[in-house]
Tab-separated table of C-alpha atoms and ligand atoms in Angstrom:
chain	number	residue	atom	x	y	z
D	1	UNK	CA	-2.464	5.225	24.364
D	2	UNK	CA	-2.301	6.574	20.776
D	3	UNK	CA	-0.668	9.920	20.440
D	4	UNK	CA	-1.060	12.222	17.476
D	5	UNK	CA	2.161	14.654	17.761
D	6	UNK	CA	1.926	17.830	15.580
D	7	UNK	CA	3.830	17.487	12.410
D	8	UNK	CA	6.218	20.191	13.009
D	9	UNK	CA	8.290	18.296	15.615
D	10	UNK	CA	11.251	17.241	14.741
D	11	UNK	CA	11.985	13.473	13.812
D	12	UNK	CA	15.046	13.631	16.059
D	13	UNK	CA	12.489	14.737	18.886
D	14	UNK	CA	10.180	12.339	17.874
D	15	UNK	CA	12.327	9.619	18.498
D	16	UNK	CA	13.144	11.057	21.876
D	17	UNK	CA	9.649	11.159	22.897
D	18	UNK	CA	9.133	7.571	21.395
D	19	UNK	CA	11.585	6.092	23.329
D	20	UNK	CA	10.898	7.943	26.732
D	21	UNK	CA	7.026	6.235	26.311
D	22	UNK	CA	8.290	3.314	25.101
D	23	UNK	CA	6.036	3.820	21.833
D	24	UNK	CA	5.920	2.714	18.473
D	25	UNK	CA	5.932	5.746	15.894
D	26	UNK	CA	4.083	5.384	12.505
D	27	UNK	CA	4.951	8.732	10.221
D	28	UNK	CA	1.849	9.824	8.544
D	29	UNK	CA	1.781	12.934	5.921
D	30	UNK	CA	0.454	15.584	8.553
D	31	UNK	CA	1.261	13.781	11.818
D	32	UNK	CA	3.424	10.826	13.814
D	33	UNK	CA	1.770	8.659	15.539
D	34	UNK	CA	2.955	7.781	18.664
D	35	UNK	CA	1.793	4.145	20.583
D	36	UNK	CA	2.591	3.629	23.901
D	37	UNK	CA	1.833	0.648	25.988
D	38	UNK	CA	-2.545	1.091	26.470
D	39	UNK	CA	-1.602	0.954	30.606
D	40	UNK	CA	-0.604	5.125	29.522
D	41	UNK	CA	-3.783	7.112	30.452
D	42	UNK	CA	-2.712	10.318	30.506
D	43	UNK	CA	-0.132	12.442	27.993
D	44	UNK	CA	2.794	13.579	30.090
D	45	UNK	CA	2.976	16.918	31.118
D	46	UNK	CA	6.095	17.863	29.048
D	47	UNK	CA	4.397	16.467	25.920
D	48	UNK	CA	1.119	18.455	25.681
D	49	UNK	CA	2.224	21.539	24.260
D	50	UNK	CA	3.576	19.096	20.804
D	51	UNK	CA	0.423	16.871	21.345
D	52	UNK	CA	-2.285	17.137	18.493
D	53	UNK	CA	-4.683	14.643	20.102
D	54	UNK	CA	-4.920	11.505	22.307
D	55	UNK	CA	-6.620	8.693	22.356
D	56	UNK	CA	-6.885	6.104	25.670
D	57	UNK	CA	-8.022	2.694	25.649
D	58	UNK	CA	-8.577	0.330	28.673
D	59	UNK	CA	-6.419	-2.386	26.957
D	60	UNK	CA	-3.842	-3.022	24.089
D	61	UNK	CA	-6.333	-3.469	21.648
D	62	UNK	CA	-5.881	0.626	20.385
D	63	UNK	CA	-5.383	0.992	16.454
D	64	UNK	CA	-7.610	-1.620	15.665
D	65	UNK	CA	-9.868	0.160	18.136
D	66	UNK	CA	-13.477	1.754	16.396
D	67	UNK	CA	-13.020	4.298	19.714
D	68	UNK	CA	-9.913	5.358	17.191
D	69	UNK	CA	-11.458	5.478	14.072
D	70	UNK	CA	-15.415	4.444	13.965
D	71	UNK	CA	-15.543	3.337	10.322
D	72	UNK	CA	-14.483	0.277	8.385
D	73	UNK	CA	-10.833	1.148	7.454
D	74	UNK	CA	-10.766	1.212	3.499
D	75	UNK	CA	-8.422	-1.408	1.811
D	76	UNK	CA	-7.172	-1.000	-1.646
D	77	UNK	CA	-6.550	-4.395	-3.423
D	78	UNK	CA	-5.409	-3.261	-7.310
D	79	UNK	CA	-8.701	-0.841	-7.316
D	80	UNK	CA	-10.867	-3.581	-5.572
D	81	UNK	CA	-11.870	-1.925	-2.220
D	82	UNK	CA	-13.617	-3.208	0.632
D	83	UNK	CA	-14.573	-1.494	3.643
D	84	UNK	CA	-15.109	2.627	4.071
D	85	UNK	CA	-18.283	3.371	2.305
D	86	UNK	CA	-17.764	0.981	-0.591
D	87	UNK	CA	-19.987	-1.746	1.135
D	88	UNK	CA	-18.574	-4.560	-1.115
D	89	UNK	CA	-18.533	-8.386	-0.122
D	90	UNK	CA	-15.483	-9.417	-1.669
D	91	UNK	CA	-15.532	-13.156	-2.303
D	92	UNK	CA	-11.938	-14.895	-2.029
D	93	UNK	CA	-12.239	-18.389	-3.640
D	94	UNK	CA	-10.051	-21.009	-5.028
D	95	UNK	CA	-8.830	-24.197	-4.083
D	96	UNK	CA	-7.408	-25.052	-0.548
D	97	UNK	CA	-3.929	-25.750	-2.750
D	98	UNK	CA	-2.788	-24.969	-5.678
D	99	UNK	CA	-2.022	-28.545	-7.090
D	100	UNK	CA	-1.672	-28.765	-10.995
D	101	UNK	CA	-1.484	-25.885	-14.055
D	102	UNK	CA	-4.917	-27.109	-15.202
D	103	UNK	CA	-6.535	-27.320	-11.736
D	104	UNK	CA	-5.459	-23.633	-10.925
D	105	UNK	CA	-5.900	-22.642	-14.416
D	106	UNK	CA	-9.947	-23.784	-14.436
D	107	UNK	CA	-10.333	-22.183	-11.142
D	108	UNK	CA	-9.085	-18.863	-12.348
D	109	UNK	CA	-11.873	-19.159	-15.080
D	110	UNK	CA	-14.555	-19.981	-12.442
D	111	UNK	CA	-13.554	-16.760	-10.627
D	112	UNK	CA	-13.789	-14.941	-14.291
D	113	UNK	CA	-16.937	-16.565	-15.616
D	114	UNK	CA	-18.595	-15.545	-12.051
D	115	UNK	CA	-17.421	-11.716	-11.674
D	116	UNK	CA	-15.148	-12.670	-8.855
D	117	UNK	CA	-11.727	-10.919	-8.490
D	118	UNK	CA	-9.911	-12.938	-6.271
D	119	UNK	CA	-8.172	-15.966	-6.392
D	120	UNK	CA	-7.171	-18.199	-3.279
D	121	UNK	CA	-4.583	-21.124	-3.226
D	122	UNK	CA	-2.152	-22.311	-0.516
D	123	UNK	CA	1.229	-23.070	-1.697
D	124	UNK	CA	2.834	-23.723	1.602
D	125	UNK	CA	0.132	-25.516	3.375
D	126	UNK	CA	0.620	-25.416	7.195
D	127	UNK	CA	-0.819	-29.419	7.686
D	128	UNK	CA	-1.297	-30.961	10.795
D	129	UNK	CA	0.606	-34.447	9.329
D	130	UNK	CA	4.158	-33.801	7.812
D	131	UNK	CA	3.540	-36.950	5.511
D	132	UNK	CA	0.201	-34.850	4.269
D	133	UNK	CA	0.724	-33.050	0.617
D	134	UNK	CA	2.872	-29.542	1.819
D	135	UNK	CA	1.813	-27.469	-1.097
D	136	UNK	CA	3.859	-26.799	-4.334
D	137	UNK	CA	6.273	-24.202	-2.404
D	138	UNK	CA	7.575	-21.570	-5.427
D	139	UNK	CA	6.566	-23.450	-8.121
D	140	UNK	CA	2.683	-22.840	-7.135
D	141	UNK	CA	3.303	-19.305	-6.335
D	142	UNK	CA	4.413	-18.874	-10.301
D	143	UNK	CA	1.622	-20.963	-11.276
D	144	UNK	CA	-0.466	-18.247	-8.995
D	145	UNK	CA	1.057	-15.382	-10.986
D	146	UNK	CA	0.599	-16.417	-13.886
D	147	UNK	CA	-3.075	-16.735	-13.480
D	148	UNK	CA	-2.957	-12.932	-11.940
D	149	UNK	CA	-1.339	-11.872	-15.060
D	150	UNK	CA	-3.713	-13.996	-17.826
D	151	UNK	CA	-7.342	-13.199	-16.130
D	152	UNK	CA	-6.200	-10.000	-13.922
D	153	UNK	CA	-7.551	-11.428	-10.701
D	154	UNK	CA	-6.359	-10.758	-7.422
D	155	UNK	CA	-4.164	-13.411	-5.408
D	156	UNK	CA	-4.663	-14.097	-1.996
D	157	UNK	CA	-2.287	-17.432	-0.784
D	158	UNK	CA	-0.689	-18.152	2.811
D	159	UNK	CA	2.425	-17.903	4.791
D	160	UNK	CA	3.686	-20.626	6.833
D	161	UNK	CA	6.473	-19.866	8.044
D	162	UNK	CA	9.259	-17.362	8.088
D	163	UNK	CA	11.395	-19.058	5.810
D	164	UNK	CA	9.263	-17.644	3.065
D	165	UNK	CA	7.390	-14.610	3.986
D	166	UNK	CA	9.069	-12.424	1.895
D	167	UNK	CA	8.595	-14.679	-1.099
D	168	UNK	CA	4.593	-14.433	-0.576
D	169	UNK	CA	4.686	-10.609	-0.108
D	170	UNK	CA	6.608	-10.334	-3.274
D	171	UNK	CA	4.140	-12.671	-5.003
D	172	UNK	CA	0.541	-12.565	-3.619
D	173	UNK	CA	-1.440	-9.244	-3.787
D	174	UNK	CA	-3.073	-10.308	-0.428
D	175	UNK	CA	-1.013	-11.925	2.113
D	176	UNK	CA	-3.245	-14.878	4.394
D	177	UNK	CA	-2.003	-15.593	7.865
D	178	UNK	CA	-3.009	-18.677	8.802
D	179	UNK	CA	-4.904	-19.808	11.929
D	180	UNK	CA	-1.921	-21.962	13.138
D	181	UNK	CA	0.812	-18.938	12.296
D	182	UNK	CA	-1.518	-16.250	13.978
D	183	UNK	CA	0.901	-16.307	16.949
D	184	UNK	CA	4.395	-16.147	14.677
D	185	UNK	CA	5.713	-12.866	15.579
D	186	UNK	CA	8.229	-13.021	13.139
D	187	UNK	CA	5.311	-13.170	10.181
D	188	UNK	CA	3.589	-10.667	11.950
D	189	UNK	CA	6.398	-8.150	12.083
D	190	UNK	CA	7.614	-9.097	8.364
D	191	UNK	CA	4.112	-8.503	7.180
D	192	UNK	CA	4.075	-5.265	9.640
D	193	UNK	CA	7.073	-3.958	7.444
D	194	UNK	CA	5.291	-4.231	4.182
D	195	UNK	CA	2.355	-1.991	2.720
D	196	UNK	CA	0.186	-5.187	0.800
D	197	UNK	CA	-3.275	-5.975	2.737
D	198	UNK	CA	-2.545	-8.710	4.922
D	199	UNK	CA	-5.582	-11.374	5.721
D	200	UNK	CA	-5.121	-12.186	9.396
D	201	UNK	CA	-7.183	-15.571	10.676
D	202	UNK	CA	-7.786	-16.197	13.774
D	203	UNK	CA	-6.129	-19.051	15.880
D	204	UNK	CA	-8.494	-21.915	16.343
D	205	UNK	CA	-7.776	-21.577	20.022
D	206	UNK	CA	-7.418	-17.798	20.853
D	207	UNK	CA	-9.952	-15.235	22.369
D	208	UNK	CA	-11.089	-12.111	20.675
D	209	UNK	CA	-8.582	-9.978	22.758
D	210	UNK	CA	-5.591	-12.157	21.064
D	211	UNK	CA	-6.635	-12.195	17.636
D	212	UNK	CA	-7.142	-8.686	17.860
D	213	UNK	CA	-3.604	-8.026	19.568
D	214	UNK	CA	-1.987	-10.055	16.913
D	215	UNK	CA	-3.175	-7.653	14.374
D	216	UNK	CA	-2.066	-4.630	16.638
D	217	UNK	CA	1.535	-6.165	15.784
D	218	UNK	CA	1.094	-5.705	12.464
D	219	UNK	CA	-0.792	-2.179	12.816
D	220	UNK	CA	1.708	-1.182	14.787
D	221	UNK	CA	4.407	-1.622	12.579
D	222	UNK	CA	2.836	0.368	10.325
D	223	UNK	CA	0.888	-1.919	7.780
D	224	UNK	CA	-2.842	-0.487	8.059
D	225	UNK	CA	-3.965	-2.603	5.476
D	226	UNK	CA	-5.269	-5.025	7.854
D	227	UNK	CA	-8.494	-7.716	7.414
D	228	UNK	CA	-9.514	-10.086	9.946
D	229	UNK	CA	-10.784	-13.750	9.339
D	230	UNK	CA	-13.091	-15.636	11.641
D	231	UNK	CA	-12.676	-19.305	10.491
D	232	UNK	CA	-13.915	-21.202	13.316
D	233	UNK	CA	-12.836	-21.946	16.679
D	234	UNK	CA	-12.522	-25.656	18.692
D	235	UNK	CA	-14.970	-25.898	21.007
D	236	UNK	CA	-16.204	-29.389	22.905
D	237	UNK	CA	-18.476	-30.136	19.646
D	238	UNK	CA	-16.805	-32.929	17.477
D	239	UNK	CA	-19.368	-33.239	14.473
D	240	UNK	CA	-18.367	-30.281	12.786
D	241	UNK	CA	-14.728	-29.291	11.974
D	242	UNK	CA	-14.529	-26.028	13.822
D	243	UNK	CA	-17.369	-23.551	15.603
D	244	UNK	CA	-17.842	-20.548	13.433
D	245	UNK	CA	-17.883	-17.581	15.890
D	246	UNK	CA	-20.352	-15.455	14.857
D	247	UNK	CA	-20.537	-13.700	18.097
D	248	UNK	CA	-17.291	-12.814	17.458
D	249	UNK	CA	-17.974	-11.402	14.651
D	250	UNK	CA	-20.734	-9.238	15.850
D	251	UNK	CA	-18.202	-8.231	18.810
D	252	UNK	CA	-15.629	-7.688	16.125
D	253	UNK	CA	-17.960	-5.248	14.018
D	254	UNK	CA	-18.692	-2.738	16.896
D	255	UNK	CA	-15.656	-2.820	18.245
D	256	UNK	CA	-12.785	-2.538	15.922
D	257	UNK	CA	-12.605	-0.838	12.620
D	258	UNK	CA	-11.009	-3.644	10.482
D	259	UNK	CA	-12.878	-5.438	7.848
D	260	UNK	CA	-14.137	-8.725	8.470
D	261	UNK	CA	-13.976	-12.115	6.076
D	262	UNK	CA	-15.673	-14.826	7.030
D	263	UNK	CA	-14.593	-18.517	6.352
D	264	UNK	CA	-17.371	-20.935	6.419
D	265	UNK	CA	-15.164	-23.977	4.260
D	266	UNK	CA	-12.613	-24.460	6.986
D	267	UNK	CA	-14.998	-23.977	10.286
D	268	UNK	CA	-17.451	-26.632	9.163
D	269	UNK	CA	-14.844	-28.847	7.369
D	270	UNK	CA	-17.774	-30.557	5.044
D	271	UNK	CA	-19.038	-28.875	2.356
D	272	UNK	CA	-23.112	-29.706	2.583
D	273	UNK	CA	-23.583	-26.759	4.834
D	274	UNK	CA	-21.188	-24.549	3.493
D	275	UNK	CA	-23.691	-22.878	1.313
D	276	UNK	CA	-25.749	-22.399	4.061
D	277	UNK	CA	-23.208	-21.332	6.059
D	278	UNK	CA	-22.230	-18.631	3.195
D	279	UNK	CA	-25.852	-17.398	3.017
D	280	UNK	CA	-26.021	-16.708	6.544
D	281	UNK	CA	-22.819	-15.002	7.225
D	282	UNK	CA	-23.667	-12.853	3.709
D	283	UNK	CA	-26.372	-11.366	5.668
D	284	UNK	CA	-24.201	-10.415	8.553
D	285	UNK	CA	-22.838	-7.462	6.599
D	286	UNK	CA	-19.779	-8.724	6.322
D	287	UNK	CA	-16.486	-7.045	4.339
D	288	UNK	CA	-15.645	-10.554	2.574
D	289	UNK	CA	-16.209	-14.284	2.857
D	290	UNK	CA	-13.296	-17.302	1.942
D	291	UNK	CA	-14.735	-20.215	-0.005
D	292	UNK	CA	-12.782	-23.301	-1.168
D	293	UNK	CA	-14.220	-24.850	-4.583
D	294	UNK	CA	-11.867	-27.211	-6.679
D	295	UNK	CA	-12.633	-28.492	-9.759
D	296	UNK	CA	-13.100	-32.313	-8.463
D	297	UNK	CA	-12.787	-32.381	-4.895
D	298	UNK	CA	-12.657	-36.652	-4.325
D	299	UNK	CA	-9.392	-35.551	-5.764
D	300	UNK	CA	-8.105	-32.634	-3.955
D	301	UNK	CA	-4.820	-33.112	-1.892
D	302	UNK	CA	-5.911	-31.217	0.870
D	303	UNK	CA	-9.340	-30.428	2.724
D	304	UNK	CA	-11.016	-32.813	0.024
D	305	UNK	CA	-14.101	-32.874	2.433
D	306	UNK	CA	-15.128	-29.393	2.463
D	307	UNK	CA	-14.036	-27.688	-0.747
D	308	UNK	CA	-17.400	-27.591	-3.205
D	309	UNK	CA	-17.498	-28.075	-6.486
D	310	UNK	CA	-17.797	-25.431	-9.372
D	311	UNK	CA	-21.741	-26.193	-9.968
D	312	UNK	CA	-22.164	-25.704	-6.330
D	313	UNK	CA	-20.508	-22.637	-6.498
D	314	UNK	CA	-22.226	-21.234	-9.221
D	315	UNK	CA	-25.205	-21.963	-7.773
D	316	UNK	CA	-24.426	-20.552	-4.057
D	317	UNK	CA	-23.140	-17.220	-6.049
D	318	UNK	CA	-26.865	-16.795	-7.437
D	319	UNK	CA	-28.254	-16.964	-3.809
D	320	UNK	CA	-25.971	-14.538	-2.401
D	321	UNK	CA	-26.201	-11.753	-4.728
D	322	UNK	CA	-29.839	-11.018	-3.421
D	323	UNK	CA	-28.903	-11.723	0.306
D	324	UNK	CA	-25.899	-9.089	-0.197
D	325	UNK	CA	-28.615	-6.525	-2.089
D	326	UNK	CA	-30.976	-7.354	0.656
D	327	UNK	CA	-28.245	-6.062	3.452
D	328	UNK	CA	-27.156	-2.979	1.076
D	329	UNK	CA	-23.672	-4.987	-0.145
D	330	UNK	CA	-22.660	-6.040	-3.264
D	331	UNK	CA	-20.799	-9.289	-4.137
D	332	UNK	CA	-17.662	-8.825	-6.002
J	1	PEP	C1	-6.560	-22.439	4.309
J	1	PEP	O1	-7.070	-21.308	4.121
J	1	PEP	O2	-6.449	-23.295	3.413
J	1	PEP	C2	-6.140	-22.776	5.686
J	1	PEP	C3	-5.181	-23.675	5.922
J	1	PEP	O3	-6.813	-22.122	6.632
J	1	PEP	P1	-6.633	-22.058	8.233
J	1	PEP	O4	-5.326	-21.397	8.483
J	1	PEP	O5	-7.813	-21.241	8.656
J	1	PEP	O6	-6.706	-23.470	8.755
J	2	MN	MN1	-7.835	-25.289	3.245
């Protein structure tokens, strides 16, 4: 249950109460907010008369809940918004890893040349092969600010690991959890602590109910800035990488209020249907889709298969912007 407890009560009180319902408190301006465990139905007795409102849910899935808020919650990326009324497709593109000055370097351009504002680029690549390239650790993170600070773009690049969490939050302007570290608690309550928007993709084998739990832990911490990422999930087909869940996504839209990015590069794992893939999920209505484009992928040191090329991205650009009009978005 989510509590809203007038602003007058004390902190000191607060706590009390917090503890007796076993409840996370988030201080806003006017009110704290007060999360118990969802099995709560009903505000004790004693509690009513410092009770603003409260809101029940039938299971643990509560701030992400639209029963708690019913629109898109708004996040702020550097004056870049998506979600709230801005109805903005954000496109996040870049290579799968940042591998070389001049690779990242002509990527940032593509992102210029094109309008787009934010750039992608694993450093610390979570592969499923520890002889596979591992990313470029620190040393691609500087190479990633330095692009923020010559074009002004937006960087969006993942976290393994807790070794280095803190690292990317001081670094990226979007954090990415990866599908593999969706279940790290210990990234979810570092990135919980910190106020930068936090991309969130789901586990390639988790239901809705997890992936939407996982970002409770870092809602509940009190990081709103929350986006989710439907990148595919394994299912018994074998000729495409992944099984893009757009179900999901449709479940995901009426039921929660976080923005939505979808990922079409890493659920079909080859890049002749990404376009399509792009176009389709475009007209979704979605807050954001994830494309990887390198500037020669036979050379790329990771997901070579999938990532397209910069004509190819140029030219799926020029068949989304009237898909997005078409749905009332606009690409940025
Ligand atoms: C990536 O974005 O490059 C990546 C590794 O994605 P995922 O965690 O979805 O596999
Ligand atoms: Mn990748």
């Amino acid at each position: 249950m989510i509590i809203h407890l007038k602003n007058s009560v004390a902190d000191a009180e607060v706590a009390k109460v917090a503890q007796d319902l076993d409840a996370f408190h988030i201080k806003k301006p006017d009110f704290h907010v007060l999360v118990t465990p969802s099995a709560l139905q009903e505000v004790p007795a004693q509690y009513e008369s410092i009770t603003e409102a409260s809101f029940p849910f039938p299971n643990d899935m509560q701030l992400a809940s639209a029963d708690y808020f019913s629109e898109t919650r708004e996040i702020d990326i550097n004056g870049v918004k998506i979600g709230g009324t801005n109805n903005n497709t954000m496109v996040i593109a870049g290579p799968c890893s940042v591998e070389s000055e001049e690779q990242i370097t002509q990527s940032a351009e593509l992102m210029v040349e094109q309008g787009i504002k934010t750039l992608r680029a694993g450093c610390y690549k979570p592969r499923t092969s520890p002889y596979s390239f591992q990313g470029m650790g620190l040393e691609g993170l500087k190479l990633l600010d330095k692009m923020r600070s010559k074009f002004g773009l937006n960087i969006i690049t993942e976290v393994r690991d807790t070794t280095h969490v803190d690292e990317i939050i001081e670094y990226a302007d979007i954090i990415q959890i990866g599908a593999k570290a969706m279940y790290d608690q210990g990234i979810l309550r570092t990135c919980g602590k910190s106020r930068k928007p936090i991309l969130l993709k789901r586990g390639f084998g988790s239901t809705l109910q997890e992936f939407v739990q996982a970002a409770e832990f870092i809602l509940s911490a009190g990081n709103d800035n929350v986006i989710l990422c439907e990148r595919g999930i394994r299912t018994f087909e074998t000729k495409t990488r992944f099984t893009l869940d757009l179900c999901g996504v449709a479940y995901l839209k009426e039921y929660t209020n976080l923005p939505i990015i979808l990922d079409p590069s890493h659920a079909l794992g080859y890049r002749y249907g990404v376009p399509d893939l792009a176009r389709a999920c475009t007209a979704m209505g979605i807050e954001g889709l994830l494309i990887e484009v390198h500037p020669d992928p036979s050379v790329a040191k990771s997901d070579a298969a999938q990532q397209l090329d910069h004509d190819m991205f140029r030219d799926l650009l020029t068949t989304l912007h009237p898909i997005a009009t078409a749905v009332g978005r606009t690409i940025i």
